[in-house]
Short mmCIF file of N, CA and C in Angstrom, two decimals:
data_model
loop_
_atom_site.label_atom_id
_atom_site.label_comp_id
_atom_site.label_asym_id
_atom_site.label_seq_id
_atom_site.Cartn_x
_atom_site.Cartn_y
_atom_site.Cartn_z
N MET A 1 0.83 -1.17 0.00
CA MET A 1 0.00 0.00 0.00
C MET A 1 0.88 1.24 0.00
N SER A 2 0.52 2.22 -0.81
CA SER A 2 1.34 3.43 -0.91
C SER A 2 1.04 4.37 0.26
N PHE A 3 1.97 5.23 0.49
CA PHE A 3 1.83 6.24 1.53
C PHE A 3 0.80 7.29 1.14
N LEU A 4 0.78 7.66 -0.13
CA LEU A 4 -0.05 8.77 -0.56
C LEU A 4 -0.35 8.64 -2.04
N THR A 5 -1.55 8.95 -2.42
CA THR A 5 -1.94 9.04 -3.82
C THR A 5 -2.50 10.43 -4.05
N THR A 6 -1.99 11.10 -5.05
CA THR A 6 -2.46 12.47 -5.28
C THR A 6 -3.93 12.47 -5.67
N ASP A 7 -4.65 13.42 -5.08
CA ASP A 7 -6.07 13.61 -5.37
C ASP A 7 -6.39 15.07 -5.08
N TYR A 8 -6.46 15.88 -6.11
CA TYR A 8 -6.64 17.31 -5.95
C TYR A 8 -8.10 17.74 -5.96
N SER A 9 -9.03 16.80 -5.94
CA SER A 9 -10.44 17.15 -6.04
C SER A 9 -10.94 17.94 -4.83
N ASN A 10 -10.33 17.81 -3.68
CA ASN A 10 -10.76 18.54 -2.48
C ASN A 10 -9.96 19.80 -2.21
N THR A 11 -9.04 20.14 -3.11
CA THR A 11 -8.27 21.36 -2.87
C THR A 11 -9.08 22.56 -3.28
N THR A 12 -8.80 23.67 -2.65
CA THR A 12 -9.50 24.91 -2.96
C THR A 12 -8.47 25.95 -3.36
N ASN A 13 -8.94 27.11 -3.72
CA ASN A 13 -8.08 28.22 -4.07
C ASN A 13 -7.25 28.57 -2.83
N ASN A 14 -5.97 28.28 -2.87
CA ASN A 14 -5.12 28.51 -1.71
C ASN A 14 -4.35 29.82 -1.80
N SER A 15 -4.77 30.70 -2.70
CA SER A 15 -4.07 31.97 -2.82
C SER A 15 -4.33 32.80 -1.57
N ASN A 16 -3.50 33.78 -1.39
CA ASN A 16 -3.68 34.69 -0.26
C ASN A 16 -4.55 35.87 -0.64
N GLU A 17 -5.19 35.80 -1.78
CA GLU A 17 -6.07 36.87 -2.21
C GLU A 17 -7.33 36.88 -1.36
N PRO A 18 -7.83 38.06 -1.04
CA PRO A 18 -9.08 38.11 -0.26
C PRO A 18 -10.26 37.66 -1.10
N LEU A 19 -11.35 37.34 -0.43
CA LEU A 19 -12.59 37.04 -1.14
C LEU A 19 -13.02 38.27 -1.92
N PRO A 20 -13.53 38.10 -3.13
CA PRO A 20 -14.06 39.26 -3.85
C PRO A 20 -15.24 39.86 -3.09
N ALA A 21 -15.47 41.15 -3.27
CA ALA A 21 -16.57 41.83 -2.59
C ALA A 21 -17.90 41.20 -2.95
N GLY A 22 -18.81 41.17 -1.99
CA GLY A 22 -20.15 40.63 -2.22
C GLY A 22 -20.76 40.13 -0.93
N ASP A 23 -21.97 39.59 -1.04
CA ASP A 23 -22.67 39.01 0.10
C ASP A 23 -22.51 37.50 0.05
N TYR A 24 -21.93 36.92 1.11
CA TYR A 24 -21.63 35.50 1.18
C TYR A 24 -22.39 34.86 2.33
N GLU A 25 -22.73 33.62 2.13
CA GLU A 25 -23.30 32.80 3.20
C GLU A 25 -22.16 31.93 3.75
N PHE A 26 -21.99 31.98 5.07
CA PHE A 26 -20.92 31.25 5.75
C PHE A 26 -21.52 30.28 6.76
N ILE A 27 -20.69 29.35 7.19
CA ILE A 27 -20.98 28.52 8.35
C ILE A 27 -19.86 28.83 9.35
N ILE A 28 -20.21 29.05 10.61
CA ILE A 28 -19.17 29.30 11.62
C ILE A 28 -18.56 27.95 11.97
N ASN A 29 -17.33 27.76 11.54
CA ASN A 29 -16.64 26.49 11.78
C ASN A 29 -16.20 26.39 13.24
N SER A 30 -15.72 27.49 13.80
CA SER A 30 -15.31 27.49 15.21
C SER A 30 -15.11 28.94 15.67
N VAL A 31 -15.09 29.10 16.98
CA VAL A 31 -14.77 30.37 17.62
C VAL A 31 -13.82 30.04 18.75
N GLN A 32 -12.74 30.79 18.86
CA GLN A 32 -11.78 30.54 19.94
C GLN A 32 -11.06 31.83 20.30
N GLU A 33 -10.43 31.83 21.46
CA GLU A 33 -9.62 32.97 21.86
C GLU A 33 -8.19 32.75 21.41
N ASN A 34 -7.57 33.85 20.97
CA ASN A 34 -6.17 33.83 20.53
C ASN A 34 -5.45 35.00 21.18
N ALA A 35 -4.13 34.93 21.18
CA ALA A 35 -3.31 36.04 21.66
C ALA A 35 -2.08 36.16 20.76
N THR A 36 -1.67 37.38 20.53
CA THR A 36 -0.45 37.62 19.76
C THR A 36 0.75 37.43 20.67
N ASN A 37 1.94 37.43 20.10
CA ASN A 37 3.16 37.32 20.90
C ASN A 37 3.30 38.49 21.87
N SER A 38 2.75 39.64 21.50
CA SER A 38 2.84 40.81 22.37
C SER A 38 1.74 40.84 23.42
N GLY A 39 0.83 39.86 23.39
CA GLY A 39 -0.20 39.75 24.42
C GLY A 39 -1.57 40.29 24.05
N ALA A 40 -1.73 40.86 22.85
CA ALA A 40 -3.06 41.34 22.44
C ALA A 40 -3.97 40.13 22.25
N GLU A 41 -5.18 40.20 22.82
CA GLU A 41 -6.10 39.07 22.79
C GLU A 41 -7.28 39.35 21.87
N SER A 42 -7.76 38.27 21.24
CA SER A 42 -8.92 38.40 20.36
C SER A 42 -9.73 37.12 20.38
N LEU A 43 -10.98 37.27 19.97
CA LEU A 43 -11.82 36.13 19.63
C LEU A 43 -11.64 35.95 18.13
N GLN A 44 -11.42 34.73 17.69
CA GLN A 44 -11.27 34.49 16.26
C GLN A 44 -12.38 33.57 15.77
N PHE A 45 -13.13 34.06 14.79
CA PHE A 45 -14.14 33.28 14.12
C PHE A 45 -13.50 32.65 12.90
N ASP A 46 -13.59 31.33 12.78
CA ASP A 46 -13.18 30.62 11.57
C ASP A 46 -14.47 30.36 10.79
N LEU A 47 -14.64 31.07 9.70
CA LEU A 47 -15.84 30.97 8.87
C LEU A 47 -15.51 30.25 7.58
N ILE A 48 -16.44 29.44 7.09
CA ILE A 48 -16.26 28.74 5.83
C ILE A 48 -17.37 29.17 4.89
N VAL A 49 -17.00 29.53 3.65
CA VAL A 49 -18.00 29.85 2.64
C VAL A 49 -18.77 28.57 2.36
N ARG A 50 -20.09 28.62 2.55
CA ARG A 50 -20.92 27.42 2.41
C ARG A 50 -20.85 26.85 0.99
N ASN A 51 -20.79 25.53 0.92
CA ASN A 51 -20.70 24.84 -0.38
C ASN A 51 -22.04 24.29 -0.85
N ASP A 52 -23.10 24.60 -0.14
CA ASP A 52 -24.43 24.09 -0.53
C ASP A 52 -25.26 25.13 -1.27
N LEU A 53 -24.64 26.24 -1.64
CA LEU A 53 -25.40 27.32 -2.27
C LEU A 53 -24.82 27.74 -3.62
N ASP A 54 -24.13 26.82 -4.28
CA ASP A 54 -23.52 27.15 -5.57
C ASP A 54 -24.55 27.63 -6.59
N ALA A 55 -25.69 26.98 -6.66
CA ALA A 55 -26.72 27.36 -7.63
C ALA A 55 -27.44 28.63 -7.20
N ALA A 56 -27.69 28.79 -5.92
CA ALA A 56 -28.43 29.96 -5.41
C ALA A 56 -27.59 31.24 -5.46
N LEU A 57 -26.28 31.10 -5.24
CA LEU A 57 -25.38 32.26 -5.21
C LEU A 57 -24.16 31.99 -6.10
N PRO A 58 -24.35 31.88 -7.41
CA PRO A 58 -23.25 31.45 -8.30
C PRO A 58 -22.06 32.41 -8.34
N GLU A 59 -22.28 33.70 -8.11
CA GLU A 59 -21.18 34.66 -8.22
C GLU A 59 -20.36 34.81 -6.93
N THR A 60 -20.90 34.36 -5.81
CA THR A 60 -20.17 34.46 -4.55
C THR A 60 -19.85 33.06 -4.04
N ASN A 61 -20.81 32.44 -3.36
CA ASN A 61 -20.57 31.10 -2.82
C ASN A 61 -20.18 30.10 -3.91
N GLY A 62 -20.81 30.20 -5.08
CA GLY A 62 -20.53 29.25 -6.16
C GLY A 62 -19.09 29.28 -6.62
N LYS A 63 -18.46 30.44 -6.57
CA LYS A 63 -17.06 30.56 -7.01
C LYS A 63 -16.06 30.43 -5.87
N GLN A 64 -16.51 30.59 -4.64
CA GLN A 64 -15.57 30.64 -3.51
C GLN A 64 -15.85 29.61 -2.42
N HIS A 65 -16.75 28.63 -2.69
CA HIS A 65 -17.14 27.71 -1.61
C HIS A 65 -15.93 27.00 -1.01
N ASN A 66 -16.06 26.72 0.27
CA ASN A 66 -15.06 26.04 1.11
C ASN A 66 -13.87 26.92 1.51
N ARG A 67 -13.83 28.16 1.06
CA ARG A 67 -12.74 29.04 1.50
C ARG A 67 -13.01 29.49 2.93
N HIS A 68 -11.94 29.65 3.66
CA HIS A 68 -12.02 30.11 5.05
C HIS A 68 -11.82 31.62 5.11
N LEU A 69 -12.49 32.23 6.06
CA LEU A 69 -12.28 33.63 6.39
C LEU A 69 -12.15 33.68 7.90
N TRP A 70 -11.06 34.25 8.38
CA TRP A 70 -10.86 34.38 9.82
C TRP A 70 -11.14 35.83 10.20
N VAL A 71 -12.04 36.02 11.15
CA VAL A 71 -12.44 37.34 11.61
C VAL A 71 -12.08 37.45 13.09
N ASN A 72 -11.32 38.49 13.42
CA ASN A 72 -10.91 38.72 14.81
C ASN A 72 -11.72 39.84 15.43
N GLU A 73 -12.14 39.63 16.64
CA GLU A 73 -12.77 40.66 17.47
C GLU A 73 -11.80 40.89 18.63
N TRP A 74 -11.13 42.03 18.63
CA TRP A 74 -10.05 42.30 19.57
C TRP A 74 -10.57 42.88 20.88
N LYS A 75 -9.89 42.54 21.97
CA LYS A 75 -10.14 43.20 23.25
C LYS A 75 -9.67 44.64 23.12
N ARG A 76 -10.39 45.55 23.77
CA ARG A 76 -10.02 46.96 23.73
C ARG A 76 -8.80 47.20 24.62
N ARG A 77 -7.86 47.98 24.13
CA ARG A 77 -6.61 48.23 24.87
C ARG A 77 -6.86 48.95 26.19
N LYS A 78 -7.77 49.93 26.18
CA LYS A 78 -8.01 50.71 27.39
C LYS A 78 -8.62 49.88 28.51
N THR A 79 -9.53 48.99 28.16
CA THR A 79 -10.28 48.25 29.19
C THR A 79 -9.84 46.79 29.32
N ASN A 80 -9.12 46.28 28.32
CA ASN A 80 -8.75 44.86 28.25
C ASN A 80 -10.00 43.97 28.26
N GLN A 81 -11.10 44.50 27.70
CA GLN A 81 -12.37 43.77 27.61
C GLN A 81 -12.85 43.79 26.17
N TYR A 82 -13.68 42.81 25.82
CA TYR A 82 -14.32 42.81 24.51
C TYR A 82 -15.46 43.82 24.51
N ASP A 83 -15.75 44.35 23.33
CA ASP A 83 -16.92 45.21 23.16
C ASP A 83 -18.12 44.28 23.04
N LEU A 84 -18.86 44.10 24.12
CA LEU A 84 -19.97 43.14 24.13
C LEU A 84 -21.09 43.53 23.19
N ASN A 85 -21.19 44.82 22.83
CA ASN A 85 -22.18 45.23 21.85
C ASN A 85 -21.90 44.56 20.50
N ASN A 86 -20.63 44.40 20.16
CA ASN A 86 -20.29 43.71 18.92
C ASN A 86 -20.73 42.25 18.96
N PHE A 87 -20.66 41.64 20.15
CA PHE A 87 -21.12 40.26 20.28
C PHE A 87 -22.60 40.15 19.92
N MET A 88 -23.36 41.22 20.20
CA MET A 88 -24.80 41.21 19.88
C MET A 88 -25.02 41.11 18.38
N TYR A 89 -24.19 41.79 17.59
CA TYR A 89 -24.29 41.68 16.13
C TYR A 89 -24.05 40.23 15.69
N PHE A 90 -23.01 39.61 16.26
CA PHE A 90 -22.67 38.23 15.89
C PHE A 90 -23.80 37.27 16.25
N MET A 91 -24.32 37.41 17.48
CA MET A 91 -25.36 36.49 17.94
C MET A 91 -26.67 36.72 17.21
N LYS A 92 -27.01 37.97 16.93
CA LYS A 92 -28.23 38.26 16.17
C LYS A 92 -28.14 37.63 14.78
N ALA A 93 -26.98 37.77 14.12
CA ALA A 93 -26.79 37.18 12.80
C ALA A 93 -26.88 35.65 12.85
N ALA A 94 -26.42 35.06 13.94
CA ALA A 94 -26.44 33.60 14.08
C ALA A 94 -27.82 33.08 14.51
N GLY A 95 -28.77 33.99 14.76
CA GLY A 95 -30.12 33.57 15.11
C GLY A 95 -30.29 33.17 16.56
N ILE A 96 -29.41 33.64 17.43
CA ILE A 96 -29.54 33.33 18.85
C ILE A 96 -30.73 34.16 19.38
N PRO A 97 -31.71 33.51 20.03
CA PRO A 97 -32.92 34.23 20.47
C PRO A 97 -32.63 35.35 21.47
N GLU A 98 -33.41 36.42 21.36
CA GLU A 98 -33.34 37.54 22.30
C GLU A 98 -33.52 37.02 23.72
N GLY A 99 -32.72 37.52 24.65
CA GLY A 99 -32.84 37.14 26.06
C GLY A 99 -32.04 35.91 26.44
N THR A 100 -31.32 35.30 25.50
CA THR A 100 -30.51 34.11 25.81
C THR A 100 -29.36 34.51 26.72
N GLU A 101 -29.22 33.82 27.85
CA GLU A 101 -28.11 34.07 28.76
C GLU A 101 -26.90 33.26 28.34
N ILE A 102 -25.76 33.93 28.29
CA ILE A 102 -24.48 33.28 27.98
C ILE A 102 -23.65 33.39 29.26
N ASN A 103 -23.34 32.28 29.89
CA ASN A 103 -22.69 32.31 31.20
C ASN A 103 -21.18 32.39 31.17
N SER A 104 -20.56 32.04 30.04
CA SER A 104 -19.10 32.06 29.97
C SER A 104 -18.67 32.21 28.52
N ILE A 105 -17.43 32.53 28.34
CA ILE A 105 -16.90 32.65 26.98
C ILE A 105 -16.98 31.30 26.27
N GLU A 106 -16.80 30.21 27.01
CA GLU A 106 -16.91 28.88 26.43
C GLU A 106 -18.33 28.60 25.95
N ASP A 107 -19.33 29.08 26.71
CA ASP A 107 -20.72 28.95 26.27
C ASP A 107 -20.95 29.73 24.98
N PHE A 108 -20.33 30.91 24.88
CA PHE A 108 -20.44 31.70 23.65
C PHE A 108 -19.87 30.92 22.47
N PHE A 109 -18.69 30.31 22.67
CA PHE A 109 -18.08 29.52 21.59
C PHE A 109 -19.04 28.43 21.14
N GLN A 110 -19.61 27.73 22.10
CA GLN A 110 -20.49 26.60 21.80
C GLN A 110 -21.78 27.02 21.10
N ILE A 111 -22.39 28.10 21.57
CA ILE A 111 -23.66 28.52 20.99
C ILE A 111 -23.48 29.05 19.56
N MET A 112 -22.29 29.53 19.23
CA MET A 112 -22.03 30.06 17.90
C MET A 112 -21.55 28.98 16.91
N ASN A 113 -21.08 27.87 17.43
CA ASN A 113 -20.50 26.82 16.60
C ASN A 113 -21.49 26.26 15.57
N LYS A 114 -21.06 26.22 14.33
CA LYS A 114 -21.79 25.64 13.18
C LYS A 114 -23.06 26.39 12.82
N LYS A 115 -23.17 27.65 13.24
CA LYS A 115 -24.33 28.47 12.86
C LYS A 115 -24.09 29.11 11.50
N PRO A 116 -25.14 29.19 10.67
CA PRO A 116 -25.01 29.90 9.39
C PRO A 116 -25.20 31.40 9.59
N VAL A 117 -24.42 32.18 8.85
CA VAL A 117 -24.53 33.64 8.88
C VAL A 117 -24.29 34.18 7.47
N ARG A 118 -24.78 35.37 7.24
CA ARG A 118 -24.55 36.07 5.97
C ARG A 118 -23.68 37.27 6.30
N ILE A 119 -22.63 37.49 5.51
CA ILE A 119 -21.73 38.61 5.78
C ILE A 119 -21.47 39.37 4.49
N HIS A 120 -21.58 40.69 4.58
CA HIS A 120 -21.24 41.56 3.46
C HIS A 120 -19.72 41.74 3.48
N ILE A 121 -19.07 41.32 2.42
CA ILE A 121 -17.61 41.36 2.33
C ILE A 121 -17.18 42.53 1.46
N LYS A 122 -16.24 43.29 1.98
CA LYS A 122 -15.59 44.37 1.23
C LYS A 122 -14.11 44.02 1.12
N VAL A 123 -13.45 44.58 0.13
CA VAL A 123 -12.01 44.43 0.00
C VAL A 123 -11.39 45.78 0.33
N THR A 124 -10.53 45.79 1.34
CA THR A 124 -9.86 47.02 1.76
C THR A 124 -8.36 46.85 1.62
N THR A 125 -7.65 47.94 1.70
CA THR A 125 -6.19 47.91 1.65
C THR A 125 -5.66 48.34 3.00
N SER A 126 -4.73 47.57 3.53
CA SER A 126 -4.10 47.94 4.80
C SER A 126 -2.59 48.01 4.58
N GLU A 127 -1.92 48.64 5.53
CA GLU A 127 -0.47 48.74 5.45
C GLU A 127 0.11 48.27 6.77
N TYR A 128 1.10 47.40 6.68
CA TYR A 128 1.78 46.89 7.87
C TYR A 128 3.26 46.77 7.55
N ASN A 129 4.09 47.35 8.38
CA ASN A 129 5.54 47.35 8.16
C ASN A 129 5.92 47.82 6.76
N GLY A 130 5.21 48.86 6.30
CA GLY A 130 5.52 49.44 5.00
C GLY A 130 5.01 48.68 3.80
N GLN A 131 4.31 47.57 4.01
CA GLN A 131 3.78 46.79 2.88
C GLN A 131 2.27 46.92 2.85
N LYS A 132 1.75 47.21 1.65
CA LYS A 132 0.31 47.29 1.47
C LYS A 132 -0.21 45.94 1.01
N ARG A 133 -1.40 45.61 1.50
CA ARG A 133 -2.04 44.36 1.07
C ARG A 133 -3.54 44.53 1.10
N LYS A 134 -4.20 43.78 0.26
CA LYS A 134 -5.66 43.77 0.21
C LYS A 134 -6.15 42.71 1.19
N GLU A 135 -7.28 43.00 1.84
CA GLU A 135 -7.80 42.06 2.83
C GLU A 135 -9.30 42.23 3.01
N ASN A 136 -9.91 41.24 3.68
CA ASN A 136 -11.31 41.29 4.08
C ASN A 136 -11.34 41.48 5.59
N ARG A 137 -12.01 42.52 6.05
CA ARG A 137 -12.16 42.75 7.48
C ARG A 137 -13.58 43.20 7.75
N PRO A 138 -14.54 42.28 7.68
CA PRO A 138 -15.93 42.70 7.88
C PRO A 138 -16.17 43.19 9.30
N ALA A 139 -16.90 44.28 9.40
CA ALA A 139 -17.28 44.84 10.69
C ALA A 139 -18.42 44.01 11.27
N PRO A 140 -18.62 44.06 12.59
CA PRO A 140 -19.73 43.30 13.20
C PRO A 140 -21.08 43.64 12.57
N TRP A 141 -21.30 44.89 12.17
CA TRP A 141 -22.58 45.28 11.58
C TRP A 141 -22.72 44.82 10.13
N ASP A 142 -21.67 44.22 9.57
CA ASP A 142 -21.76 43.60 8.24
C ASP A 142 -22.32 42.17 8.32
N TRP A 143 -22.53 41.66 9.53
CA TRP A 143 -23.07 40.32 9.74
C TRP A 143 -24.59 40.41 9.77
N GLU A 144 -25.25 39.46 9.10
CA GLU A 144 -26.71 39.39 9.06
C GLU A 144 -27.16 37.95 9.23
N LYS A 145 -28.47 37.79 9.45
CA LYS A 145 -29.04 36.45 9.46
C LYS A 145 -28.94 35.85 8.06
N THR A 146 -28.75 34.56 8.01
CA THR A 146 -28.70 33.86 6.74
C THR A 146 -30.02 33.99 5.99
N LYS A 147 -29.94 33.99 4.68
CA LYS A 147 -31.15 33.92 3.86
C LYS A 147 -31.46 32.47 3.51
N PHE A 148 -30.57 31.55 3.94
CA PHE A 148 -30.72 30.13 3.64
C PHE A 148 -30.53 29.32 4.93
N PRO A 149 -31.55 29.30 5.82
CA PRO A 149 -31.40 28.64 7.12
C PRO A 149 -31.29 27.12 7.04
N GLU A 150 -31.73 26.53 5.95
CA GLU A 150 -31.62 25.07 5.78
C GLU A 150 -30.20 24.76 5.31
N VAL A 151 -29.34 24.32 6.21
CA VAL A 151 -27.92 24.12 5.91
C VAL A 151 -27.66 22.69 5.44
N GLN A 152 -27.06 22.60 4.25
CA GLN A 152 -26.65 21.30 3.70
C GLN A 152 -25.15 21.28 3.43
N HIS A 153 -24.41 22.20 4.05
CA HIS A 153 -22.96 22.30 3.85
C HIS A 153 -22.29 20.97 4.19
N GLN A 154 -21.38 20.54 3.35
CA GLN A 154 -20.62 19.31 3.59
C GLN A 154 -19.22 19.70 4.02
N PHE A 155 -18.86 19.35 5.26
CA PHE A 155 -17.52 19.63 5.75
C PHE A 155 -16.55 18.65 5.12
N LYS A 156 -15.34 19.13 4.85
CA LYS A 156 -14.31 18.27 4.27
C LYS A 156 -13.91 17.21 5.30
N LYS A 157 -13.50 16.09 4.81
CA LYS A 157 -13.00 15.03 5.67
C LYS A 157 -11.57 15.34 6.06
N SER A 158 -11.18 14.93 7.23
CA SER A 158 -9.82 15.11 7.70
C SER A 158 -8.86 14.32 6.82
N GLN A 159 -7.72 14.91 6.47
CA GLN A 159 -6.74 14.22 5.63
C GLN A 159 -6.12 13.03 6.36
N SER A 160 -5.96 13.15 7.68
CA SER A 160 -5.35 12.06 8.43
C SER A 160 -6.31 10.91 8.65
N ASN A 161 -7.62 11.19 8.67
CA ASN A 161 -8.62 10.16 8.84
C ASN A 161 -9.79 10.46 7.92
N PRO A 162 -9.76 9.96 6.68
CA PRO A 162 -10.76 10.33 5.71
C PRO A 162 -12.19 9.90 6.05
N THR A 163 -12.38 9.10 7.08
CA THR A 163 -13.74 8.66 7.42
C THR A 163 -14.39 9.55 8.46
N SER A 164 -13.65 10.53 9.00
CA SER A 164 -14.24 11.39 10.02
C SER A 164 -14.06 12.85 9.63
N THR A 165 -14.88 13.71 10.23
CA THR A 165 -14.74 15.15 10.02
C THR A 165 -13.81 15.69 11.08
N ASP A 166 -13.29 16.90 10.86
CA ASP A 166 -12.42 17.53 11.84
C ASP A 166 -13.16 17.70 13.15
N THR A 167 -12.45 17.55 14.25
CA THR A 167 -13.05 17.64 15.57
C THR A 167 -12.30 18.67 16.38
N THR A 168 -13.02 19.48 17.13
CA THR A 168 -12.42 20.42 18.05
C THR A 168 -12.43 19.78 19.43
N VAL A 169 -11.28 19.86 20.12
CA VAL A 169 -11.16 19.28 21.45
C VAL A 169 -11.06 20.41 22.44
N ASP A 170 -11.90 20.37 23.46
CA ASP A 170 -11.89 21.35 24.53
C ASP A 170 -10.69 21.08 25.41
N ASP A 171 -10.02 22.15 25.90
CA ASP A 171 -8.87 21.99 26.78
C ASP A 171 -9.18 21.14 28.00
N ASN A 172 -10.41 21.19 28.49
CA ASN A 172 -10.79 20.41 29.67
C ASN A 172 -10.79 18.90 29.41
N GLU A 173 -10.82 18.52 28.13
CA GLU A 173 -10.82 17.10 27.78
C GLU A 173 -9.40 16.52 27.69
N LEU A 174 -8.40 17.39 27.72
CA LEU A 174 -7.01 16.94 27.58
C LEU A 174 -6.48 16.42 28.92
N PRO A 175 -5.65 15.39 28.88
CA PRO A 175 -5.15 14.81 30.14
C PRO A 175 -3.98 15.57 30.74
N PHE A 176 -3.55 16.65 30.16
CA PHE A 176 -2.38 17.38 30.68
C PHE A 176 -2.66 18.85 30.83
#
């Protein structure tokens, strides 16, 4: 048995180009907290362009399905807290009912996981260390409820185990 057989059918556009401008339907693949080397903290949404809407949205989802978009919501420097009003935009777009109590950041991660959302994408130019680059940085108010609540998105199979989908493991489940 060989170690590997090439099969490019599951590969996607791996360029570093941003998504073209437009309205996209996404599935929230995961939400987690991250920190930079300098200590700045953020919530990071890993969003996937839904692959079940190629016919309904041929110019956006149809051309870009399965691409990831990572959106960071940064803690404010002055307060070292998240802007909870921005969380309301995210939860409203994900269809979380009014009055839902969220008891912890972990509960927020869980309630947002695998929810469909619609996001208006713009292409902007930023500069970092003297280099300009194009990017997608949707604002919280660019998030809306999906127009396609019936989700048929097919997640890619894990390369290491083609019979299962990717799994997120909570730190509390680890033995160390």
